PDB file of C-alpha atoms and ligand atoms in Angstrom:
ATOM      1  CA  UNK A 725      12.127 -32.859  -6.611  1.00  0.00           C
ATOM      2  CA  UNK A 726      13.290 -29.175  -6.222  1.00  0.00           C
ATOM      3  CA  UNK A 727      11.255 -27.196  -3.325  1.00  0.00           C
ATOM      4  CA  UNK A 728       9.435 -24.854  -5.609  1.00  0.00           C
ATOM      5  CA  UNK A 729       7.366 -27.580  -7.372  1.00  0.00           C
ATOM      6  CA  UNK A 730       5.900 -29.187  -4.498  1.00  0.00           C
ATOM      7  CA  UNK A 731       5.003 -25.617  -3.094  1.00  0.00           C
ATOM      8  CA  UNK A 732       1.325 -24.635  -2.655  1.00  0.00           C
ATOM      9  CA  UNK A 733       2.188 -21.776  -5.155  1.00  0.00           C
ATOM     10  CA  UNK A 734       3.129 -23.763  -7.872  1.00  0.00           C
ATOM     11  CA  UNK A 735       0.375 -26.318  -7.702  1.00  0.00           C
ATOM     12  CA  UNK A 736      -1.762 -23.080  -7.870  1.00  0.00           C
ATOM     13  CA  UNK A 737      -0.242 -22.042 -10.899  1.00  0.00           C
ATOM     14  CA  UNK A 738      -0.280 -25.335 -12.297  1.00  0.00           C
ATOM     15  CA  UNK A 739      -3.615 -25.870 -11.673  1.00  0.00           C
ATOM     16  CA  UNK A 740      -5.059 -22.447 -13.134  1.00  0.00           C
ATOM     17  CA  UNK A 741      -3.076 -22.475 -16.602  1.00  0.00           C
ATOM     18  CA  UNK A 742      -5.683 -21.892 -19.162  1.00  0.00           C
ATOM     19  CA  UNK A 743      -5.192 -24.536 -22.292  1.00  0.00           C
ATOM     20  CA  UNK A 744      -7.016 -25.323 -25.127  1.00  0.00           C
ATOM     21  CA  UNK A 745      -8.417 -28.518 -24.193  1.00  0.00           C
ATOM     22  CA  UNK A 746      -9.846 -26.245 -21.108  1.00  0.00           C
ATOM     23  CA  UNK A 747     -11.647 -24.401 -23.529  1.00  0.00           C
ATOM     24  CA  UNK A 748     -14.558 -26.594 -23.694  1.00  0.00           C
ATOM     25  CA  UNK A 749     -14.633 -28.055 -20.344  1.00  0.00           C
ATOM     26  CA  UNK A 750     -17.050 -27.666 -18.118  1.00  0.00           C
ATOM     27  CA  UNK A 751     -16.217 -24.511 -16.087  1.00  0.00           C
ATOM     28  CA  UNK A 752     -16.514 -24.926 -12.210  1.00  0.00           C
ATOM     29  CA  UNK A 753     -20.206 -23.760 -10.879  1.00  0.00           C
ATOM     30  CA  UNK A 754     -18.989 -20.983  -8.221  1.00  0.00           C
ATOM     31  CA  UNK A 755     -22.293 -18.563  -7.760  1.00  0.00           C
ATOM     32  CA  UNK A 756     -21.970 -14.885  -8.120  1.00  0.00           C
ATOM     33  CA  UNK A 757     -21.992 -12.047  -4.986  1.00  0.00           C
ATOM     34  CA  UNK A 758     -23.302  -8.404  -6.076  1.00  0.00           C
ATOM     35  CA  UNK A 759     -21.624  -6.238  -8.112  1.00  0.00           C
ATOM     36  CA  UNK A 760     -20.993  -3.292  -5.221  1.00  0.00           C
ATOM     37  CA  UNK A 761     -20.908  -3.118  -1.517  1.00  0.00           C
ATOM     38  CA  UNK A 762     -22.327  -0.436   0.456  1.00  0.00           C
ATOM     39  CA  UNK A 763     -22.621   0.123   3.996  1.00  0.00           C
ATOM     40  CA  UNK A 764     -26.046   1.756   4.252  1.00  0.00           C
ATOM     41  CA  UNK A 765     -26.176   2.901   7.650  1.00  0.00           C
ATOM     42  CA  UNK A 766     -22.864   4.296   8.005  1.00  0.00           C
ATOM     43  CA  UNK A 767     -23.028   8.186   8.131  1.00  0.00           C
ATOM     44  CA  UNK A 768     -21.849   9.384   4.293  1.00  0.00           C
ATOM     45  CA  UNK A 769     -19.108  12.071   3.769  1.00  0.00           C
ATOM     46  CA  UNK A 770     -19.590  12.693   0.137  1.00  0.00           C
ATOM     47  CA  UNK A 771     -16.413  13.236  -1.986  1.00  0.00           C
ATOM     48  CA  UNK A 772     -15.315  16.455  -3.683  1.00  0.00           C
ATOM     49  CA  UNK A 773     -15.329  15.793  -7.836  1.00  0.00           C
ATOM     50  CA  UNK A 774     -11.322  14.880  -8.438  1.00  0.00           C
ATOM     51  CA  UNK A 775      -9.701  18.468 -10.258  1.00  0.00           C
ATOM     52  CA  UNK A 776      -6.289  17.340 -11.304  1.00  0.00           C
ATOM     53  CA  UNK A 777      -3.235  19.078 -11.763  1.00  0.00           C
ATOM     54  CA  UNK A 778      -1.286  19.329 -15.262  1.00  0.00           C
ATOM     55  CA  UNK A 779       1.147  16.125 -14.537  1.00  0.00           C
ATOM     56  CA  UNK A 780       3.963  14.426 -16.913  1.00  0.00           C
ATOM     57  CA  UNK A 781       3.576  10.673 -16.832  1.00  0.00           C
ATOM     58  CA  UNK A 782       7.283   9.539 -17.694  1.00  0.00           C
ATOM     59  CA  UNK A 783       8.550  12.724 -15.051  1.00  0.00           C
ATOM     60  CA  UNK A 784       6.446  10.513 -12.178  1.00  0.00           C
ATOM     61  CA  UNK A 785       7.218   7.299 -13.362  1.00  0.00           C
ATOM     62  CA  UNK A 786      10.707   8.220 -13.308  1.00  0.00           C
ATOM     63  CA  UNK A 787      10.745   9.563  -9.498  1.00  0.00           C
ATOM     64  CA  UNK A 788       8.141   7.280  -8.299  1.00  0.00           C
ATOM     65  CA  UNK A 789       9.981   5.533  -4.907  1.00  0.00           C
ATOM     66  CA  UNK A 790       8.054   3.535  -2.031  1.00  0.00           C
ATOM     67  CA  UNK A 791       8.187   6.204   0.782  1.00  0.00           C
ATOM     68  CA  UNK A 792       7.622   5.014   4.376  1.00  0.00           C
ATOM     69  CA  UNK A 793       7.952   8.176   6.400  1.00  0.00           C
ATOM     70  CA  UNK A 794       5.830  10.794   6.458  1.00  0.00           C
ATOM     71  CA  UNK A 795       5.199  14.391   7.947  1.00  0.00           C
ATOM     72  CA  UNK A 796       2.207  14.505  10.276  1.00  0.00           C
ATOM     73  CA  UNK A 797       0.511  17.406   8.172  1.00  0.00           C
ATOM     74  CA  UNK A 798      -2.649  16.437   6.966  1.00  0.00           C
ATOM     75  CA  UNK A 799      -3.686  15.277   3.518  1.00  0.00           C
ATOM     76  CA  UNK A 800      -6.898  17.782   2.112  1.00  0.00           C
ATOM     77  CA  UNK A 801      -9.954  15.893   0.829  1.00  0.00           C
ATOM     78  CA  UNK A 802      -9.315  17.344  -2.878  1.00  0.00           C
ATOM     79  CA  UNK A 803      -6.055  15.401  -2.478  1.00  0.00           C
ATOM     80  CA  UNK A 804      -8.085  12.300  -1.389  1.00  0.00           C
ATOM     81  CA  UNK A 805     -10.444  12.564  -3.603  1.00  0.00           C
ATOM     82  CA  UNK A 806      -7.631  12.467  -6.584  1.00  0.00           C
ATOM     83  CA  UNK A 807      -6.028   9.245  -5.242  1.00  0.00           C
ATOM     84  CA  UNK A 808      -9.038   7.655  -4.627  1.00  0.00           C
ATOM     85  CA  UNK A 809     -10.670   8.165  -8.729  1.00  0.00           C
ATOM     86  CA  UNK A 810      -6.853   7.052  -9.472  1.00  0.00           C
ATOM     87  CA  UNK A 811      -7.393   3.921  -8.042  1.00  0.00           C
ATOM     88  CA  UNK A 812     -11.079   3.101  -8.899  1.00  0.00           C
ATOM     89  CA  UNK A 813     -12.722   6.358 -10.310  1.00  0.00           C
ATOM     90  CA  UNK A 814     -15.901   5.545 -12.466  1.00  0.00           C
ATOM     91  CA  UNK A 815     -14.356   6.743 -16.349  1.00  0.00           C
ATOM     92  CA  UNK A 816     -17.339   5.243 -18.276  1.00  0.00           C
ATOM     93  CA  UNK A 817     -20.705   3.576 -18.110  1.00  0.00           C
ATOM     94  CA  UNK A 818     -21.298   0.681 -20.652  1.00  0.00           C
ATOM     95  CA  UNK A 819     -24.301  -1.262 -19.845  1.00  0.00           C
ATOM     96  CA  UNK A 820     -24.576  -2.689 -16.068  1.00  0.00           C
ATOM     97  CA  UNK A 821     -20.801  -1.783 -15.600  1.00  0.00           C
ATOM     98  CA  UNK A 822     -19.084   1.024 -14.577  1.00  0.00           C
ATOM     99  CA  UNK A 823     -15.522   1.233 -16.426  1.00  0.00           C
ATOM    100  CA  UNK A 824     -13.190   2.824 -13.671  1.00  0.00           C
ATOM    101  CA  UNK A 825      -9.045   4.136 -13.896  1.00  0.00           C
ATOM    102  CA  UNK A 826      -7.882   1.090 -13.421  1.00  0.00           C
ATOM    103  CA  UNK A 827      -8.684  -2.283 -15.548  1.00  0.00           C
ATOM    104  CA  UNK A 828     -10.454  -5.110 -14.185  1.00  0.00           C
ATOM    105  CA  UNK A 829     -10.547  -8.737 -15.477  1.00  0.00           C
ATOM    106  CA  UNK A 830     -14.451  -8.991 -17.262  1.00  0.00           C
ATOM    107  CA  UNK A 831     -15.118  -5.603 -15.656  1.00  0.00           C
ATOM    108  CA  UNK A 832     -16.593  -7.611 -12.501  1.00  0.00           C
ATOM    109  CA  UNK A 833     -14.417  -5.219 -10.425  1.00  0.00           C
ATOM    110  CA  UNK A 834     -13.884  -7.846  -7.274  1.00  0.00           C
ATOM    111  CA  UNK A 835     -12.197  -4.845  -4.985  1.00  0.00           C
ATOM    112  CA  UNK A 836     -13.621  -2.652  -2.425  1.00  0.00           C
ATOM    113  CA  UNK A 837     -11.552   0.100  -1.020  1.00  0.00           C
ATOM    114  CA  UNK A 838     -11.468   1.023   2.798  1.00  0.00           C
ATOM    115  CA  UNK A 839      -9.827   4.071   4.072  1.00  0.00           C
ATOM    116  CA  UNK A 840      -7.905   3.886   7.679  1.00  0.00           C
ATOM    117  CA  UNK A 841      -7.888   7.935   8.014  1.00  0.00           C
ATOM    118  CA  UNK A 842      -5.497   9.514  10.748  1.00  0.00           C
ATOM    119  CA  UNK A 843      -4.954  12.976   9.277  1.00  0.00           C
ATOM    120  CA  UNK A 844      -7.232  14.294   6.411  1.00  0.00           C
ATOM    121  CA  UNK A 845      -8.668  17.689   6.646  1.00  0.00           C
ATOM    122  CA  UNK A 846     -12.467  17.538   7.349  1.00  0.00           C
ATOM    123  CA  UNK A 847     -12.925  13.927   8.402  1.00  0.00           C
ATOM    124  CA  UNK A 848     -12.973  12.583  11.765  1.00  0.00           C
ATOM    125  CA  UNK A 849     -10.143   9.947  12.115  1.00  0.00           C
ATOM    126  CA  UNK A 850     -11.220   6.602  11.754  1.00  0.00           C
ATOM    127  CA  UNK A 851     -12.384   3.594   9.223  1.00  0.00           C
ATOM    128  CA  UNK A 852     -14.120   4.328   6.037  1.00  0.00           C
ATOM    129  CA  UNK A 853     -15.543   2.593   2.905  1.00  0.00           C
ATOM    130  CA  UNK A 854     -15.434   4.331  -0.737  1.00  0.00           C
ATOM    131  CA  UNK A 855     -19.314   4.054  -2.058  1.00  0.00           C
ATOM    132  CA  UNK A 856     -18.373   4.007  -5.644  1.00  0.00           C
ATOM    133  CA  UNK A 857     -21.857   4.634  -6.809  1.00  0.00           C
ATOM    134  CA  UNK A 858     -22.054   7.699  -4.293  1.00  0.00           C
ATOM    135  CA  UNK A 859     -18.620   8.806  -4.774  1.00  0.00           C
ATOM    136  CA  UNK A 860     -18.518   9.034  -1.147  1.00  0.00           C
ATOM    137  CA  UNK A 861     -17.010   7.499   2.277  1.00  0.00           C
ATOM    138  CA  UNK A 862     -19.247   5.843   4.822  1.00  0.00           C
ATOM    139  CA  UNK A 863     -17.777   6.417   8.119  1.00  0.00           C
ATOM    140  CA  UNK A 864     -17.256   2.778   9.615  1.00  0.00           C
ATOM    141  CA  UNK A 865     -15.788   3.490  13.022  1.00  0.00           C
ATOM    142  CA  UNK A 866     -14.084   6.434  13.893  1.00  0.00           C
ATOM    143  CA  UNK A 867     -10.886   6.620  16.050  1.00  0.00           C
ATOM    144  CA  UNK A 868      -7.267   6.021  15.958  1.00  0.00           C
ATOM    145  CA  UNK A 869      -6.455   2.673  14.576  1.00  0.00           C
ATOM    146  CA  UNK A 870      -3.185   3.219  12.953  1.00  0.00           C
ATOM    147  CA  UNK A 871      -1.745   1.265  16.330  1.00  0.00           C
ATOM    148  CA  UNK A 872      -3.568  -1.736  15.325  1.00  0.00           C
ATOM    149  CA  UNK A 873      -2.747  -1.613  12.110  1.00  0.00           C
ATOM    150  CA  UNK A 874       0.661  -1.313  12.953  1.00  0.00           C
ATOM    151  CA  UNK A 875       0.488  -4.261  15.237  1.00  0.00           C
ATOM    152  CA  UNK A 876      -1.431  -6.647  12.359  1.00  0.00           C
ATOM    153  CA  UNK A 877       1.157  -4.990   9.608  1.00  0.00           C
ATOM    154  CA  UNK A 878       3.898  -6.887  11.533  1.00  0.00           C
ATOM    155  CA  UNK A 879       5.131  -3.806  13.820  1.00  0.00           C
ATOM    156  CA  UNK A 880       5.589  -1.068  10.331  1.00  0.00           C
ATOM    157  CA  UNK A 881       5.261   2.183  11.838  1.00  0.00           C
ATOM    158  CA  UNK A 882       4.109   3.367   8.348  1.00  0.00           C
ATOM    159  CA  UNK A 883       0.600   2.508   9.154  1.00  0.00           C
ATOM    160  CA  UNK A 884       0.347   4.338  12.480  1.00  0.00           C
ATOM    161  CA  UNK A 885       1.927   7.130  11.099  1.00  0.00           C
ATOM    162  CA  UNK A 886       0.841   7.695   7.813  1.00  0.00           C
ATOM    163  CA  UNK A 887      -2.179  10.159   7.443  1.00  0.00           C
ATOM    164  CA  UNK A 888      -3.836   7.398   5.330  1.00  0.00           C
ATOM    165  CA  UNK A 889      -3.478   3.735   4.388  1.00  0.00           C
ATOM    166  CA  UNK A 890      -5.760   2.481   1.868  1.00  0.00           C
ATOM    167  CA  UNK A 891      -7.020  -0.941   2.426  1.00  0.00           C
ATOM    168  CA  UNK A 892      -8.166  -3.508  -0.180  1.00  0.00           C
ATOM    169  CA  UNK A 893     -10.332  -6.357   0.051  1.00  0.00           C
ATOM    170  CA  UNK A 894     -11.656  -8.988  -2.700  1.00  0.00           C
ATOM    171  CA  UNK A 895     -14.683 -10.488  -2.939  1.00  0.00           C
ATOM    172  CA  UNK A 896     -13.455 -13.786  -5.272  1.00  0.00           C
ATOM    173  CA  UNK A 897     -16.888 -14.672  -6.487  1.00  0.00           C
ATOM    174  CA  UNK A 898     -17.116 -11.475  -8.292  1.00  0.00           C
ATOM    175  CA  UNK A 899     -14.079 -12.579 -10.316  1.00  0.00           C
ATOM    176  CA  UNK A 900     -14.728 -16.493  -9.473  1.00  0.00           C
ATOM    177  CA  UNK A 901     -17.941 -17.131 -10.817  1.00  0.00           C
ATOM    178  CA  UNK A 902     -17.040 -16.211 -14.435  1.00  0.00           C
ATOM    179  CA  UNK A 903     -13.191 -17.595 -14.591  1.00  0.00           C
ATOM    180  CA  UNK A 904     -13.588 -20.250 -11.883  1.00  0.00           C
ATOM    181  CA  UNK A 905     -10.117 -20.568  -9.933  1.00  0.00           C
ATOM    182  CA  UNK A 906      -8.324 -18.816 -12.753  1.00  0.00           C
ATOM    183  CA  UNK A 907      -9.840 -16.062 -11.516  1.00  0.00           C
ATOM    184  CA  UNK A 908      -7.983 -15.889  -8.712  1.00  0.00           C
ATOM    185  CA  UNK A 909      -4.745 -15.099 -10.657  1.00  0.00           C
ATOM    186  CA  UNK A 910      -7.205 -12.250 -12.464  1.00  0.00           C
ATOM    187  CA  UNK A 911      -8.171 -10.798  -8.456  1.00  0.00           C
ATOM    188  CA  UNK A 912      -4.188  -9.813  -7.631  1.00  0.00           C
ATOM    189  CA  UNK A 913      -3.752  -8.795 -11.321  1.00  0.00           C
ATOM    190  CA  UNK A 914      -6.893  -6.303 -10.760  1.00  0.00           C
ATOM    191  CA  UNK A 915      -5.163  -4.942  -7.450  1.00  0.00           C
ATOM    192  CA  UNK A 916      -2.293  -3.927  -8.544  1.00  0.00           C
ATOM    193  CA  UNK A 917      -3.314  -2.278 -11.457  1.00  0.00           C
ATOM    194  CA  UNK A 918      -5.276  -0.018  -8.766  1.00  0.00           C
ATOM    195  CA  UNK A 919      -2.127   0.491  -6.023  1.00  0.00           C
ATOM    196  CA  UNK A 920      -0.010   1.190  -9.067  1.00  0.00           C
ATOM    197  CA  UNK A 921      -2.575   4.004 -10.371  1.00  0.00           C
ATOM    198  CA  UNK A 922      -2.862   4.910  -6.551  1.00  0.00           C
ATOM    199  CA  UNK A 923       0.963   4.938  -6.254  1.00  0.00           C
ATOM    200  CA  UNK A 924       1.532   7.296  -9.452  1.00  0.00           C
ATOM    201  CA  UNK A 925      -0.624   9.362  -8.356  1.00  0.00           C
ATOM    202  CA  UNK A 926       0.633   9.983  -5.140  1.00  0.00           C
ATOM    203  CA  UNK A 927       4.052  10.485  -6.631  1.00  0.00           C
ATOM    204  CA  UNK A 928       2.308  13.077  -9.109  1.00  0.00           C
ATOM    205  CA  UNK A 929       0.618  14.821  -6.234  1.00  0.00           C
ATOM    206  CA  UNK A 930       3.528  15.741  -4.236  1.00  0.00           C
ATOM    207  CA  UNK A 931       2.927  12.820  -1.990  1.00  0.00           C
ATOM    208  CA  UNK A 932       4.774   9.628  -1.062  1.00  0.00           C
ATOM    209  CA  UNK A 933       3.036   6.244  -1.071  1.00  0.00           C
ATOM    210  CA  UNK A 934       4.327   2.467  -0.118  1.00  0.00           C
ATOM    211  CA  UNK A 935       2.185  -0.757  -0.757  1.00  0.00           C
ATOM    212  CA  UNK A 936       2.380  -3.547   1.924  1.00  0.00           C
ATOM    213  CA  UNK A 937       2.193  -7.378   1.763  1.00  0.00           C
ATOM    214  CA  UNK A 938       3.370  -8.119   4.874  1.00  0.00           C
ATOM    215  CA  UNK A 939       0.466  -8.004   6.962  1.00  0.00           C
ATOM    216  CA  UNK A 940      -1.852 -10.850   9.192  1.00  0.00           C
ATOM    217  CA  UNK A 941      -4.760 -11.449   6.964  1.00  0.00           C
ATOM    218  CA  UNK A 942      -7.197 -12.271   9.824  1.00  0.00           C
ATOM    219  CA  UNK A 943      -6.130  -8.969  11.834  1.00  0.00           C
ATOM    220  CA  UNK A 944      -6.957  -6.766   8.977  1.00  0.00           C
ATOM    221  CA  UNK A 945     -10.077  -8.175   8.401  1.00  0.00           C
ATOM    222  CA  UNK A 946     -11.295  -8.211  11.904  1.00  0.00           C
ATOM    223  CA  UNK A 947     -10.524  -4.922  12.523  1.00  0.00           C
ATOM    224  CA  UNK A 948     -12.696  -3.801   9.140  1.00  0.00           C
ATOM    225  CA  UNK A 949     -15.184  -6.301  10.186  1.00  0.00           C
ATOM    226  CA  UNK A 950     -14.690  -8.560   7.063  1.00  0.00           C
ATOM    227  CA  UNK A 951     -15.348 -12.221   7.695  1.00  0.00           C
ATOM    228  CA  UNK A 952     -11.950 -12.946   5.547  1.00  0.00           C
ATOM    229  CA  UNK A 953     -13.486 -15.858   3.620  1.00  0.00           C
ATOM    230  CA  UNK A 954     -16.173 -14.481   1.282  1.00  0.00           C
ATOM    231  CA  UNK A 955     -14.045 -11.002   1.579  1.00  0.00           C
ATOM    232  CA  UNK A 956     -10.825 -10.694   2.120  1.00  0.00           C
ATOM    233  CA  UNK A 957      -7.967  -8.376   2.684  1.00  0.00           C
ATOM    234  CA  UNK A 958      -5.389  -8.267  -0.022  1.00  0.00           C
ATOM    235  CA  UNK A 959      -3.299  -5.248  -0.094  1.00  0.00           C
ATOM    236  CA  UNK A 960      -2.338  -1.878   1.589  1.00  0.00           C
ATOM    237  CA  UNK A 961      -0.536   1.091   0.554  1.00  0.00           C
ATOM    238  CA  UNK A 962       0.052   3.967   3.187  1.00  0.00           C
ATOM    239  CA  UNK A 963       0.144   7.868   2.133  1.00  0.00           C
ATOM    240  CA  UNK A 964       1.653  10.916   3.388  1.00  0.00           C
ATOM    241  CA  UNK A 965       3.626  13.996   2.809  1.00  0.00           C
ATOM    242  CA  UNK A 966       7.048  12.905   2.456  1.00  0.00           C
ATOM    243  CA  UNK A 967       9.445  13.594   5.233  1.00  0.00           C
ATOM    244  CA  UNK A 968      12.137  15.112   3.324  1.00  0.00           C
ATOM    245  CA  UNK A 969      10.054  17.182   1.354  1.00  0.00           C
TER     246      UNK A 969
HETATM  247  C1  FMN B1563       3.597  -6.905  -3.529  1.00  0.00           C
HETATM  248  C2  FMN B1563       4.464  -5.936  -2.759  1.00  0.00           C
HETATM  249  C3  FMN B1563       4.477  -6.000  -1.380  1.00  0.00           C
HETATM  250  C4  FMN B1563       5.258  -5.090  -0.654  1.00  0.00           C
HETATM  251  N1  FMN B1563       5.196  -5.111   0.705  1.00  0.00           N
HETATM  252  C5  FMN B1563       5.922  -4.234   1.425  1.00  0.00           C
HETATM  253  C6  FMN B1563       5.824  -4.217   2.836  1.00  0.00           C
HETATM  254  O1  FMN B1563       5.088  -4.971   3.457  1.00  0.00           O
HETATM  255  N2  FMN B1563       6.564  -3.292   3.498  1.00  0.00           N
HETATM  256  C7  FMN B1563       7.384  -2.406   2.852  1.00  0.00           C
HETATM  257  O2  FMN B1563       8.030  -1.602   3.521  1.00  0.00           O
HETATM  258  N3  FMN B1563       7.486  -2.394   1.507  1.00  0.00           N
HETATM  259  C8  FMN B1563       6.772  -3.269   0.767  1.00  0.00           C
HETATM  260  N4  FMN B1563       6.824  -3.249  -0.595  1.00  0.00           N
HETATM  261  C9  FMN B1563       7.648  -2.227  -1.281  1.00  0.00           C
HETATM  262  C10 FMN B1563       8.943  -2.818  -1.831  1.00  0.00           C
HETATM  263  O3  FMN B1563       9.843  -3.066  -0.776  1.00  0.00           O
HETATM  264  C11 FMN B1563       9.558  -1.822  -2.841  1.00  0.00           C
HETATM  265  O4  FMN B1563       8.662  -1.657  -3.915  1.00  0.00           O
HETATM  266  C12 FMN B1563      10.905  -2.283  -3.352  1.00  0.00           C
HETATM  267  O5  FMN B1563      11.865  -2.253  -2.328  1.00  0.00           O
HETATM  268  C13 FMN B1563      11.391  -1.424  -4.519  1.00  0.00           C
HETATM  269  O6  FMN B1563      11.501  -0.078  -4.115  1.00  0.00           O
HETATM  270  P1  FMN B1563      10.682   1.120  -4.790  1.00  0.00           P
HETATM  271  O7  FMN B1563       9.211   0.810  -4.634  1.00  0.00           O
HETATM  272  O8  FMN B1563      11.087   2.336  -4.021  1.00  0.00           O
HETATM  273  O9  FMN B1563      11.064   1.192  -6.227  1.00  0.00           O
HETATM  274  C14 FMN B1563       6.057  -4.135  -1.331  1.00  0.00           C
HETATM  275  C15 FMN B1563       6.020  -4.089  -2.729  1.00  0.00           C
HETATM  276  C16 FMN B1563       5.225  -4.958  -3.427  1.00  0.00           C
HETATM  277  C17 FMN B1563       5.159  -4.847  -4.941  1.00  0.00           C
END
């Protein structure tokens, strides 16, 4: 039997095809975790309301390019702000849910969105959590962590150097409870439809942006404090000013 079909991935994908005698089965029972997570005694920097620029779509999509080294200059909040709603700005209410930029598999929106900041005008350095309902960041620890980052991102300099990496997480049973293990394909569908809007928008901005994959799971989470089983680390793209620019 070739490699590929007795790989963990493929059982995975094997196992989580949707067909129609699925339909009427019994889905599995996996209970649901709340809808948003705050941080209620972190100190709150609110966020300016995201003004954007006149952009082209096709112009950006045509120069997008993963950029991995940036300028030290600092990054100003409005420009924060505008990546941020990009990725997971509220667009619409409709009932209990709050419709954001970016779709999300039954709107149960499993991401959250931390913030390692090393250069951004008007915020201390350090680890931060976007408060959707607030439209703000709660300050989780501040320092210099870009060094550790670096370290648990498998030695990429982009991470200690960039003045921002943006950090998600999942919380599965957000996603889980409704689509059972399916849902798991749904979770890194809803990602990166958020580091993609986060990625244009960068490009639009005048910035340069890279995801990253390649990263220890357990380091990440340890150094945001996230127990990596009922939240999780997924996914990281760094921003800057582009060198060259
Ligand atoms: C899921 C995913 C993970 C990636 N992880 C890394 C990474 O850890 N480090 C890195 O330098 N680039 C990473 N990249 C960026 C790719 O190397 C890059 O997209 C690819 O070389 C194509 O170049 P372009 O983005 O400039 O078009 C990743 C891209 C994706 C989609």
């Amino acid at each position: 039997m070739p490699d590929y079909q007795r790989s963990l991935g493929f059982l995975f994908l094997e196992k989580t095809k949707l067909s129609r005698k699925d339909l009427w089965r019994e889905r599995e029972n996996i209970s649901p975790a709340p809808y948003f997570k705050t941080y209620p005694e972190a100190p709150k920097h609110p966020l300016p309301q995201p003004q954007w620029p006149p952009t082209d779509l096709f112009e950006t999509l045509a120069r997008r390019r993963s950029e991995r080294i940036y300028s030290p200059r600092p990054l100003t909040l409005e420009l924060l702000t505008l990546l941020l709603y990009a990725a997971q700005g509220v667009t619409a209410k409709a009932g209990r849910y709050l419709l954001r930029t970016a779709p999300s598999a039954g709107a149960l929106y499993p991401l959250e969105t931390y913030l390692l900041i090393q250069a951004v005008e008007g915020l201390p350095a350090g680890l931060y959590h976007l408060n959707l309902l607030d439209w703000a960041l709660e300050e989780l620890s501040q320092g210099l962590w870009g060094e550790d980052l670096k370290e648990a991102a498998l030695g990429q300099s982009m991470c200690a150097t960039a003045p921002v990496v943006v950090i998600w997480s999942v919380v599965p049973r957000r996603t889980m409870s409704k689509y059972g293990s399916r849902g798991m394909r749904y979770i890194f569908m809803d990602v990166a439809h958020a580091a993609q809007n986060l990625l244009l928008a960068a490009e639009a901005l005048g910035l340069g942006a890279c995801p990253i994959g390649a990263f220890l799971d357990d380091e990440v989470n340890e150094l945001l404090g996230l127990d990596g089983i009922e939240e999780t680390v997924v996914y990281l793209v760094s921003v800057g000013y582009p060198r060259r620019r």
